[in-house]
Short mmCIF file of C-alpha atoms in Angstrom, two decimals:
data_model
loop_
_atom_site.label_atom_id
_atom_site.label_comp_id
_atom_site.label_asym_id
_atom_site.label_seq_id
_atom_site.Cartn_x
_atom_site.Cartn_y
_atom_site.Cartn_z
CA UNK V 127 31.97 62.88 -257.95
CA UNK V 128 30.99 65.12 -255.15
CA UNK V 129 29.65 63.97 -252.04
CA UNK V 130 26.18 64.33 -251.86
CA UNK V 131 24.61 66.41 -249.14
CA UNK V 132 23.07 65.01 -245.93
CA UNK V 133 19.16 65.68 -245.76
CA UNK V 134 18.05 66.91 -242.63
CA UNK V 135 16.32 63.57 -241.89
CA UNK V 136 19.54 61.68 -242.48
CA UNK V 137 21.02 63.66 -240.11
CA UNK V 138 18.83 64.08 -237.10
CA UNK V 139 18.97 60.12 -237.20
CA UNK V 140 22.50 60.15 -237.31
CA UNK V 141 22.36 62.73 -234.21
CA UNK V 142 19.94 60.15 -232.45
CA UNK V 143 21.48 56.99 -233.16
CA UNK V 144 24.72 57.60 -230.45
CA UNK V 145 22.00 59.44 -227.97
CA UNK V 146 19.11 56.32 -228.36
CA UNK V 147 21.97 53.64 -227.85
CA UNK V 148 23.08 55.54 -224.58
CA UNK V 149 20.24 55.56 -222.92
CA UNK V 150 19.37 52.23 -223.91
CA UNK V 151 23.12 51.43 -222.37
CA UNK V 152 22.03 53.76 -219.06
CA UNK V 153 18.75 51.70 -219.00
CA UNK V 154 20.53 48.20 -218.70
CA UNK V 155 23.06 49.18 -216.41
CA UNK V 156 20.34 51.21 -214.00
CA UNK V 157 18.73 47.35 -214.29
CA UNK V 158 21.69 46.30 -213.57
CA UNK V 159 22.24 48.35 -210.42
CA UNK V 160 18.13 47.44 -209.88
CA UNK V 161 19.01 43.46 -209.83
CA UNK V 162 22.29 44.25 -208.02
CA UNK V 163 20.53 45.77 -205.08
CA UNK V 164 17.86 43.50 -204.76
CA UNK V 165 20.35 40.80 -204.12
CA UNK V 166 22.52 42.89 -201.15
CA UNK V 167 19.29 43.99 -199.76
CA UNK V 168 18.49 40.02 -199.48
CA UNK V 169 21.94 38.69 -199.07
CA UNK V 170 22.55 38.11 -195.00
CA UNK V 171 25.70 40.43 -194.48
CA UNK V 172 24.54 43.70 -196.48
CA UNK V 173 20.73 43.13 -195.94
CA UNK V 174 20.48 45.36 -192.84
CA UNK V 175 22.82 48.66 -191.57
CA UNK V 176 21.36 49.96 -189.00
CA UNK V 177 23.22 48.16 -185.72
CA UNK V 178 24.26 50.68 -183.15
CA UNK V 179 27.73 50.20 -181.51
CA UNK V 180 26.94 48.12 -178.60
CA UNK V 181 25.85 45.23 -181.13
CA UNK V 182 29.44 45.33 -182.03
CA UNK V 183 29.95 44.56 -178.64
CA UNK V 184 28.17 41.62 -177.64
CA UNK V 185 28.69 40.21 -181.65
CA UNK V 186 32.59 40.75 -180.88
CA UNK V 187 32.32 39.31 -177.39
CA UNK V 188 29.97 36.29 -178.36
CA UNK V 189 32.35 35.36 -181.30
CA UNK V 190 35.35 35.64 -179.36
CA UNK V 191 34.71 34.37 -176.10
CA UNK V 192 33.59 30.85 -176.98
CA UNK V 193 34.35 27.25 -175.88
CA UNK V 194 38.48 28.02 -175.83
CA UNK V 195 38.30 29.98 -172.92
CA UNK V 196 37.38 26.78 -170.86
CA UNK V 197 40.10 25.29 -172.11
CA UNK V 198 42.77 27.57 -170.83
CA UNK V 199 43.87 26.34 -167.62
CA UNK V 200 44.70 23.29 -169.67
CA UNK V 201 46.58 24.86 -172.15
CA UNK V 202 48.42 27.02 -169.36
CA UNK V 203 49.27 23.39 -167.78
CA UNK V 204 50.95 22.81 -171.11
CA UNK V 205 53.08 25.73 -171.40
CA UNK V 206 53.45 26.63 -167.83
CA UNK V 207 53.47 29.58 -165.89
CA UNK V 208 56.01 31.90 -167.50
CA UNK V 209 55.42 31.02 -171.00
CA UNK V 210 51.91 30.92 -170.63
CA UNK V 211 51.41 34.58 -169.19
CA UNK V 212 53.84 35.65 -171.87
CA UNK V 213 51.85 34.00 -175.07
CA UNK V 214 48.42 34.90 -173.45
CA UNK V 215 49.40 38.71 -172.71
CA UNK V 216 51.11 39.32 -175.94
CA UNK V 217 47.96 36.98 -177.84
CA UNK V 218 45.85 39.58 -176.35
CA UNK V 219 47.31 42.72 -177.46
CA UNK V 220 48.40 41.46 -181.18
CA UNK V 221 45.45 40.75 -181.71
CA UNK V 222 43.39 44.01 -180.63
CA UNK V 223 45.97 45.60 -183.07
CA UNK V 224 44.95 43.68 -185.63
CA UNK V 225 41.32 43.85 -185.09
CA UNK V 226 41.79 47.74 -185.28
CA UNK V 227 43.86 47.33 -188.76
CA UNK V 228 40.70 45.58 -189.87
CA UNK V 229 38.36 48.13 -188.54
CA UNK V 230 40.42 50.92 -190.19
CA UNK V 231 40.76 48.94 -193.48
CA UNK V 232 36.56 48.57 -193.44
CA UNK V 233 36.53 52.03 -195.73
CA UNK V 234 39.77 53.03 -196.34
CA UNK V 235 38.68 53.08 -200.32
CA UNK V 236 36.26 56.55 -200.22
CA UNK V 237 32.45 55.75 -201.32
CA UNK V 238 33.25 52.02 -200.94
CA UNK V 239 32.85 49.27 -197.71
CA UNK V 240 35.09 46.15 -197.67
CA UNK V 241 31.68 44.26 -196.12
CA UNK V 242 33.31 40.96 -196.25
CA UNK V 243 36.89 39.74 -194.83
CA UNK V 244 37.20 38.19 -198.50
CA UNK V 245 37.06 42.01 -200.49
CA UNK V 246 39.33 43.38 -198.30
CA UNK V 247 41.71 40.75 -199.40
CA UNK V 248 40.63 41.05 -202.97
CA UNK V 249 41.27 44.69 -202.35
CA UNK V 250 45.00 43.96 -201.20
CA UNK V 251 46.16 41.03 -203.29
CA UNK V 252 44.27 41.52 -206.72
CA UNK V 253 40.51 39.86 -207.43
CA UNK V 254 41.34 36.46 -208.12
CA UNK V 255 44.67 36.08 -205.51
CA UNK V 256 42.85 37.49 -202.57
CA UNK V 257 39.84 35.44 -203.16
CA UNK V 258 42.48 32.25 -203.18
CA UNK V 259 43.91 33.41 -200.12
CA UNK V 260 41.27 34.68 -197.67
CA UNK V 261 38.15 32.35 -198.64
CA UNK V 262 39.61 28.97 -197.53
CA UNK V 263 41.01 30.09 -194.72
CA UNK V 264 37.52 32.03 -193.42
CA UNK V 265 35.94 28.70 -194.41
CA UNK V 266 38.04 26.44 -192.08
CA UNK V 267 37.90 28.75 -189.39
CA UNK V 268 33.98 29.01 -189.50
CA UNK V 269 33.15 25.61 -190.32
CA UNK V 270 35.43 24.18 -187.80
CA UNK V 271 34.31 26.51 -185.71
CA UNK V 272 31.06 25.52 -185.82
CA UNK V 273 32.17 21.62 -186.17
CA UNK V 274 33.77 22.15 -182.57
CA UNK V 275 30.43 23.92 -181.19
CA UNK V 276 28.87 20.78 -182.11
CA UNK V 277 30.71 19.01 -180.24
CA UNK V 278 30.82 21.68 -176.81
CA UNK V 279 26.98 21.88 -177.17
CA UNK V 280 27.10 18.17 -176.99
CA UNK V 281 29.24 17.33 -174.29
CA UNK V 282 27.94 20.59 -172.25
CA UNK V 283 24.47 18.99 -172.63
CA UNK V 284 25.59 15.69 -171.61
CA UNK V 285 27.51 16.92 -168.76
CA UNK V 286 24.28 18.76 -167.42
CA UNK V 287 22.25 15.40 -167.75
CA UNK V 288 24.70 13.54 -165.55
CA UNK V 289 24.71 16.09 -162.87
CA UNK V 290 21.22 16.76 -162.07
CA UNK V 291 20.57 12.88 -162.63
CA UNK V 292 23.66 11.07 -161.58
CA UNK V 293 21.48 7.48 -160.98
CA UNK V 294 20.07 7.96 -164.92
CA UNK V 295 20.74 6.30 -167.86
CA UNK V 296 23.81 7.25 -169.72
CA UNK V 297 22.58 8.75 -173.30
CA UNK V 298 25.22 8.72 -176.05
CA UNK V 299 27.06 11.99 -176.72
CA UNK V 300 25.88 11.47 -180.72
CA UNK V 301 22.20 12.07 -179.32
CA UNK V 302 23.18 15.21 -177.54
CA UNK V 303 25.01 16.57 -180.34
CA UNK V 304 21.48 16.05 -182.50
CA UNK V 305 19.98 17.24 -179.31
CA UNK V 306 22.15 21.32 -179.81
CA UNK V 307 22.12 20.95 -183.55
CA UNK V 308 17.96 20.51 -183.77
CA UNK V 309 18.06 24.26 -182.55
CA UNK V 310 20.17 25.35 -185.20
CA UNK V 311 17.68 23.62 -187.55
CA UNK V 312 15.04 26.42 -186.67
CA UNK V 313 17.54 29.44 -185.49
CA UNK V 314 19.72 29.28 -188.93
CA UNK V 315 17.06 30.68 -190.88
CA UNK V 316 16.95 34.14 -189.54
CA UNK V 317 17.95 36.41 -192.24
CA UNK V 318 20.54 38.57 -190.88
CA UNK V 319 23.64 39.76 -188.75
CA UNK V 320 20.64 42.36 -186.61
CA UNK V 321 18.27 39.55 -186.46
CA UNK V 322 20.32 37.32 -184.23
CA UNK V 323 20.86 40.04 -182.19
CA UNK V 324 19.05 39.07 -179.19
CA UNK V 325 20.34 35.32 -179.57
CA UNK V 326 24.17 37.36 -179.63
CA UNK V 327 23.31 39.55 -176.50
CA UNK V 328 22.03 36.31 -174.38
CA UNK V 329 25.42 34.42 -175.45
CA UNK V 330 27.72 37.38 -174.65
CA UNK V 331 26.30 37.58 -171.00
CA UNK V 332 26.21 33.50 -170.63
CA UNK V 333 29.85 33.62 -171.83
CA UNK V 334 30.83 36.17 -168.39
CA UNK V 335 28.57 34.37 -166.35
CA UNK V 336 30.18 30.91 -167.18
CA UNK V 337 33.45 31.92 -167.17
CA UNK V 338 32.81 34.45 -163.09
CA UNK V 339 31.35 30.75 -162.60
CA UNK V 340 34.33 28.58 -163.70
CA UNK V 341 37.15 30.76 -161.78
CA UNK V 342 35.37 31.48 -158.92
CA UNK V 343 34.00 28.08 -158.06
CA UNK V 344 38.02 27.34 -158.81
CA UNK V 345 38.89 29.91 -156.00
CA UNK V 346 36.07 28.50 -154.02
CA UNK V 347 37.45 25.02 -154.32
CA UNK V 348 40.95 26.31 -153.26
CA UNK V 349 44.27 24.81 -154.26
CA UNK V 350 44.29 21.32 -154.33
CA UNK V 351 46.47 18.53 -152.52
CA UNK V 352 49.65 17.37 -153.82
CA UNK V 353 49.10 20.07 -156.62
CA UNK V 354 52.01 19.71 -159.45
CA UNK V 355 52.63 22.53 -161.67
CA UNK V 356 54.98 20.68 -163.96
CA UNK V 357 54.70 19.77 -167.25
CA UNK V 358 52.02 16.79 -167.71
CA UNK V 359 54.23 14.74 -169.98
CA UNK V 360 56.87 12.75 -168.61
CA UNK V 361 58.94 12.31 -171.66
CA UNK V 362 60.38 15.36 -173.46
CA UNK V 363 58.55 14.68 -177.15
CA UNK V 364 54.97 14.69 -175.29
CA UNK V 365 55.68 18.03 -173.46
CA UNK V 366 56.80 19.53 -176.50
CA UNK V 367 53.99 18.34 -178.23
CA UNK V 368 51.56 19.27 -175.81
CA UNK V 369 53.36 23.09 -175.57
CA UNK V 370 52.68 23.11 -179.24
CA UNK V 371 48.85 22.54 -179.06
CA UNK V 372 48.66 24.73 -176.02
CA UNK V 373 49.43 27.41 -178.70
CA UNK V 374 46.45 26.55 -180.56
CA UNK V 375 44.14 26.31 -177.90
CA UNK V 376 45.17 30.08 -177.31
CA UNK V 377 45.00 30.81 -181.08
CA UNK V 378 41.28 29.69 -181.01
CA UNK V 379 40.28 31.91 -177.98
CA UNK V 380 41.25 34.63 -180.31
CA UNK V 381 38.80 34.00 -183.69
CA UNK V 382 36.56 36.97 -183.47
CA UNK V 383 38.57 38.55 -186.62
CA UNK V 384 36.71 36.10 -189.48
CA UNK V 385 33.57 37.63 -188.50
CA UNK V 386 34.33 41.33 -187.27
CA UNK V 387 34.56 43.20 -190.59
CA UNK V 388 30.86 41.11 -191.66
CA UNK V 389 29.53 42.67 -188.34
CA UNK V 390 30.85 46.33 -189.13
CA UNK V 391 29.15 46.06 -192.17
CA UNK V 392 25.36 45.91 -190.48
CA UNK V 393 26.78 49.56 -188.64
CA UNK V 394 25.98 52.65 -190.98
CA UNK V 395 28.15 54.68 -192.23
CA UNK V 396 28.44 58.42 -193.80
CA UNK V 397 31.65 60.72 -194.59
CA UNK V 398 30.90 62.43 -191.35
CA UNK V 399 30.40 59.52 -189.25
CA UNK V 400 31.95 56.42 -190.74
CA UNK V 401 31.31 53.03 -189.18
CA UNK V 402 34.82 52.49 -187.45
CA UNK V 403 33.65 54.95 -185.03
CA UNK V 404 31.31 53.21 -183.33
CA UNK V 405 32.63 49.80 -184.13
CA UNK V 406 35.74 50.41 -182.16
CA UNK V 407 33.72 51.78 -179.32
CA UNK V 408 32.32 48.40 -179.15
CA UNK V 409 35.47 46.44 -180.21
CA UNK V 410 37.19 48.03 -176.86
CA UNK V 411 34.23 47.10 -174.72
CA UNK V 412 34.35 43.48 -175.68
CA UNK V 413 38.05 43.16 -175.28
CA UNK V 414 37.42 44.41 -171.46
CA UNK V 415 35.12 41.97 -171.49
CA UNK V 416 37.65 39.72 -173.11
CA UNK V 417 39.99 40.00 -170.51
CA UNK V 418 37.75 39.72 -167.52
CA UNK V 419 36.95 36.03 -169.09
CA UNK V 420 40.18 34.79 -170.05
CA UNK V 421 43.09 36.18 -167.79
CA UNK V 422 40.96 35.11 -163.92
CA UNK V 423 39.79 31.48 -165.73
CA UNK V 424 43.32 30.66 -166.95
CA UNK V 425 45.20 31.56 -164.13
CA UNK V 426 43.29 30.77 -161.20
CA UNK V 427 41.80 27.22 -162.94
CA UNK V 428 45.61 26.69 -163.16
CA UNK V 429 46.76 27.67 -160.11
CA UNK V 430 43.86 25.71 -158.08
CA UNK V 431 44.22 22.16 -159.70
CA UNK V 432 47.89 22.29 -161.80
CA UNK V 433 48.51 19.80 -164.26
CA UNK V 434 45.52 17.65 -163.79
CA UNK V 435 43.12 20.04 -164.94
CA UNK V 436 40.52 18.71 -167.43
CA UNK V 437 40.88 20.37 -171.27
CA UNK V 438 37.61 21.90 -170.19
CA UNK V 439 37.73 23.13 -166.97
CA UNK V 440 33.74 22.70 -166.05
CA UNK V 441 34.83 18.70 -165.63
CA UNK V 442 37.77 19.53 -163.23
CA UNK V 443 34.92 21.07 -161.08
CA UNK V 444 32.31 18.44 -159.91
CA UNK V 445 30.83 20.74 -157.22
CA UNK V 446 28.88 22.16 -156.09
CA UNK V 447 26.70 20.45 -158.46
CA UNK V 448 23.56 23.21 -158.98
CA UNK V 449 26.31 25.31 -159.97
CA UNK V 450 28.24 23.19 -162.57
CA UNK V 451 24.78 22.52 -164.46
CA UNK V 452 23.96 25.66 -164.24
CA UNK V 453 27.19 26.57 -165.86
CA UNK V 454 26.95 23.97 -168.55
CA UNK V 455 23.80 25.11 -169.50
CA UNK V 456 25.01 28.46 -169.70
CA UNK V 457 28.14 26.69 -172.03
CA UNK V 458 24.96 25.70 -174.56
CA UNK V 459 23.27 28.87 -174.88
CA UNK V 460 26.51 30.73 -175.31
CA UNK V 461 28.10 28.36 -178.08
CA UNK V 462 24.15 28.58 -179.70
CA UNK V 463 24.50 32.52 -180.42
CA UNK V 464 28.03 31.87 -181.24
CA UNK V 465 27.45 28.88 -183.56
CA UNK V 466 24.80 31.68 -185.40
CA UNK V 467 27.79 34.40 -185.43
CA UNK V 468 30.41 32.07 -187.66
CA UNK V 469 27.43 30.29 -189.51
CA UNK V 470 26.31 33.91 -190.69
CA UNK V 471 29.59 34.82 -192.96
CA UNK V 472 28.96 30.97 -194.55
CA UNK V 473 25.18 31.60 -195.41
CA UNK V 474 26.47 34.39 -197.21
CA UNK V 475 29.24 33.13 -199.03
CA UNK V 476 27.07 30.38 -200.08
CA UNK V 477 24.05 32.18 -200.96
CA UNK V 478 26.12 34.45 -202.73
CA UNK V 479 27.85 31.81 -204.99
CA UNK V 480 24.05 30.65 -205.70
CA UNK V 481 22.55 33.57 -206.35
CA UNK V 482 25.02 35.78 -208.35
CA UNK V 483 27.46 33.20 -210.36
CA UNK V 484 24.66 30.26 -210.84
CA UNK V 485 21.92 32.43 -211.43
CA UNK V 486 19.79 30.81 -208.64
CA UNK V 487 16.68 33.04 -207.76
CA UNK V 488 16.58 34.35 -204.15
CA UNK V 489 13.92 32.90 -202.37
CA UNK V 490 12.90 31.24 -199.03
CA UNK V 491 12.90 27.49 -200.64
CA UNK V 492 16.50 28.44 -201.75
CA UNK V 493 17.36 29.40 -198.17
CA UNK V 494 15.95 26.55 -196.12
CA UNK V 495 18.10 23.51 -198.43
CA UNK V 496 21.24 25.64 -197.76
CA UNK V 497 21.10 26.02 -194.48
CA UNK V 498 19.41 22.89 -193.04
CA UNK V 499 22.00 21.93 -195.39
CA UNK V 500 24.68 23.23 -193.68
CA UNK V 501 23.67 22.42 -190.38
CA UNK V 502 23.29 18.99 -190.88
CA UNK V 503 26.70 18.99 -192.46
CA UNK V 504 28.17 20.55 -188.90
CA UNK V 505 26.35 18.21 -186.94
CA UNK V 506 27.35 14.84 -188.95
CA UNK V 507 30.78 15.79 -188.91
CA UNK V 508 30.97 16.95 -185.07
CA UNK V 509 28.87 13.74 -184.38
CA UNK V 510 32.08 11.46 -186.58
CA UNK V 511 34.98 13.17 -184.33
CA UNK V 512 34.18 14.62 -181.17
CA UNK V 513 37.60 15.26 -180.23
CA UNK V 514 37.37 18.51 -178.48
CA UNK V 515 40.90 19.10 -177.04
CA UNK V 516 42.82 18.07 -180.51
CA UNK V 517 40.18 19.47 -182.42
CA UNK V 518 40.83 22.95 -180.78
CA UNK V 519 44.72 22.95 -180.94
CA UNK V 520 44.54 21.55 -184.78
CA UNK V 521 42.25 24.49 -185.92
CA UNK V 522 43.43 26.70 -184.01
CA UNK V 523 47.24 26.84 -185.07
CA UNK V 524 46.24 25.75 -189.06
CA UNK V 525 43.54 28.72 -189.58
CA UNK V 526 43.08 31.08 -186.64
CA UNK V 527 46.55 31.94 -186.57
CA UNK V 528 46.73 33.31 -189.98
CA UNK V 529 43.19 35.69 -190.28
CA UNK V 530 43.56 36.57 -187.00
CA UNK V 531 47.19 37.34 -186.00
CA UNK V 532 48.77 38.14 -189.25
CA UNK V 533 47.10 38.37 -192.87
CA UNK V 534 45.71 41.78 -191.08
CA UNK V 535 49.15 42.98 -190.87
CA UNK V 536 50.16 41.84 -194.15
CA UNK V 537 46.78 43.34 -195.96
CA UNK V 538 48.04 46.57 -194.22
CA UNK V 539 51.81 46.40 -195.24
CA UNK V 540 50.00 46.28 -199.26
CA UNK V 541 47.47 48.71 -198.68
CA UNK V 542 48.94 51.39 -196.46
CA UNK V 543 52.32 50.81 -196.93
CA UNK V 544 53.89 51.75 -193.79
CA UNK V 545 57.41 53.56 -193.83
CA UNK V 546 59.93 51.22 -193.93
CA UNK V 547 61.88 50.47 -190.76
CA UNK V 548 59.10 52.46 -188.98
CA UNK V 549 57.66 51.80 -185.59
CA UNK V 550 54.13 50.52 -187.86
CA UNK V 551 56.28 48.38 -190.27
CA UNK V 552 58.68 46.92 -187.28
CA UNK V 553 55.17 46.07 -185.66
CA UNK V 554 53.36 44.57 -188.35
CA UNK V 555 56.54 42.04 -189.19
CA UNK V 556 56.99 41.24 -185.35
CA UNK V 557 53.12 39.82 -185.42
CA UNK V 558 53.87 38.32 -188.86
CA UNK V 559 56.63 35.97 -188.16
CA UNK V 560 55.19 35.20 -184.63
CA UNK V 561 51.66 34.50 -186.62
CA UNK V 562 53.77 31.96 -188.42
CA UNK V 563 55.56 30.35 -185.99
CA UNK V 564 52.26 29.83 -184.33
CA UNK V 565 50.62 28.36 -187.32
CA UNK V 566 52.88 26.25 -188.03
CA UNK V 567 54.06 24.50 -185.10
CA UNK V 568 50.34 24.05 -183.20
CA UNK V 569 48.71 22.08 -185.99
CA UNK V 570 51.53 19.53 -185.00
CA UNK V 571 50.23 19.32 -181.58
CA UNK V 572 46.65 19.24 -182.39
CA UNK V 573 46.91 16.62 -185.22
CA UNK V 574 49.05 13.95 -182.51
CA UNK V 575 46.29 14.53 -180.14
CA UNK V 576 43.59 13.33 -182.72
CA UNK V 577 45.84 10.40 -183.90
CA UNK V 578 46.21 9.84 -179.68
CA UNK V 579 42.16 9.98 -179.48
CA UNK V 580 41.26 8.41 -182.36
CA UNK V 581 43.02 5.05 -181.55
CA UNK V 582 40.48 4.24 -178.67
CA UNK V 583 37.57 6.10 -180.30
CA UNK V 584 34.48 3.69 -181.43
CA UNK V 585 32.90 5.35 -184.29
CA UNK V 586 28.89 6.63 -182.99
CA UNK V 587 29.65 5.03 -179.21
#
């Protein structure tokens, strides 16, 4: 039997059939794409693009220059004066290199942005490896980053108390802690990276003022009698110790990388001006800034009181007292922008997880449990263990070290592939294997120091 001809009905449907079921195809995914948008445009990292590159600045300086740096002469006491110029010259310069991998690596994929430290590791190591690797880290490093701001807020607050009104009533730390973390309450529910802006620009110029304040009133004060510049410890296991969480003190002055490729992300960005432009403009301003704060406050707080000087340097100096309030107080409204900076990235990831994998719809109810959420978290746990010093060596060597002195270099070794044996790939190892070192022995250091505290700590004194 032949086969019988088409009618010309029979085939215009067939024509349409392929043609109907694409544009029904181009329909859901332009949905899609719709839904998609709607979610970045609400989402706290990709909601607004329009910073200029002096936001950069103060985000880079307010995120960097937090609590640590008053714990440098302290940490300097620990490792002494060769050793300690060595680790916080070469800390400094590692990591601006690997703050400009990251701002290179923002586009280095044409038409896309890695907006979040997490893609760019997805990007390197596959989807579900580089999620493994980068997200826990970021997440210790922010949360405990916040956890410790608790905790300076707290004792900065309680420290200004008991200097303007020496003959008061002592108040519990736990009460100043609630005290910082009832601002949070309110300021954690503006939307974006460009909405804290003004909050970031206050704590960026707090953060020079306190530190100008804490080495020159050191300067001021002069050297003091019978000064020692020897190690604290009198037995060799506590100085090594100590040396060890000295390194993380300095690894946590350095923690502006978790944050820096969420803040390029609110720059905008074409083929003839990408956002690495500006962002490095601003990224070279805060590391002058940078400097200014750490290098005078480690080395003259050092130099002045030796190795009695308080793990926050503020304490060491009880006059005059105007002054040391005045500082403290500028402590608080510093480590409030910065507490916003790190809390930011965490909205988002959270948010995100709601909103795109459990199908949770975006909404201002949604946003006001997570966060006061979150908050509360920071402040119950900062309120449980307020151990500042250990607290900042322990972090400091277990996450900073890696996201900030060498997954960089190791994200550009698999994207960029550097020559081997090449100045780039000699470099890149070199901050590797001291990245490691450093995150491995200063969580040693940090964690004795905890176990040291914790034995005379009353739970909620």
């Amino acid at each position: 039997m032949g086969t019988q001809a088409l009618s010309e009905d029979d085939k215009s449907y067939a024509a349409s059939a392929p043609s109907e079921a694409n544009s029904q195809a181009e329909k859901l995914a332009a949905e899609k794409a719709a839904e998609q948008k709607a979610i970045d445009d609400w989402l706290p990292i990709t909601s607004s693009r329009n910073a200029k590159w002096w936001y950069s600045a103060f985000h880079n300086v307010t995120a960097m220059v937090g609590a640590g740096v008053l714990s440098l002469p302290y940490a300097m006491a620990a490792l002494g004066w060769g050793p300690g110029i060595v680790i916080l010259i070469l800390s400094w310069v590692i990591t601006l290199y690997t703050l400009w991998q990251m701002v290179e690596m923002h586009e280095m994929v044409p038409g896309k942005r890695f907006d979040r430290y997490h893609e760019l590791g997805q990007h390197a190591f596959g989807e579900k490896l580089g999620l493994y690797i980068v997200v826990p880290q970021q997440l210790i490093v922010e949360v405990g980053v916040n956890i410790v701001y608790m905790v300076t807020g707290g004792k900065s607050l309680q420290k200004f108390h008991q200097t303007v009104c020496p003959d008061c009533n002592d108040i519990k730390l736990t009460f100043f802690i609630m005290i910082f973390a009832s601002v949070h309450f309110v300021l954690s529910h503006l939307p974006n990276f460009n909405s804290i802006s003004g909050v970031s620009l206050a704590a960026a110029v707090m953060s020079l003022t306190y530190s100008t304040i804490a080495w020159s009133a050191s300067l001021h004060k002069g050297v003091q009698p019978n000064v020692e510049y020897g190690y604290r410890s009198k037995s060799i296991p506590g100085t090594v110790f100590n040396f060890f969480t000295a390194l993380g003190d300095v690894a946590f002055a350095y923690a502006g990388h978790n944050v820096v490729l969420e803040i390029q992300a609110t720059i905008p960005s074409t083929p003839e001006k990408p956002s690495k432009g500006p962002m490095w403009k601003g990224v070279m301003v805060a590391y002058f800034v940078v400097a200014l704060c750490y290098f005078p406050v480690a080395l003259i707080g050092y130099k002045m009181f030796g190795n009695t000087v308080e793990d926050n340097i503020l304490i060491s100096l009880e006059k005059p007292a105007w002054l040391i309030a005045a500082a403290n107080m500028f402590v608080v409204i510093h480590v409030i922008g910065s507490y916003q900076i790190y809390a930011m990235p965490v909205f988002d990831m959270i948010e995100t997880l709601l909103v795109k994998k459990l199908r949770f719809k975006p909404s201002l109810l949604l946003r006001f449990i997570t966060r006061n959420t979150y908050v509360a978290f920071t402040m119950f746990v900062g309120i449980t263990f307020p151990f500042f010093g250990g607290l900042l060596g322990f972090f400091g060597g277990f996450a900073f070290a890696p996201t900030t002195y060498f997954l960089p270099c190791v994200m550009w070794l698999a994207i960029v592939k550097p020559k081997k044996y090449s100045f780039s790939w000699f470099a890149n190892w070199v901050c590797i294997v001291l990245g490691l070192l450093l995150m491995t022995l200063s969580p040693i250091g940090g964690l004795r120091n905890i176990i040291l505290s914790a034995k005379d700590y009353k739970f909620y004194n």
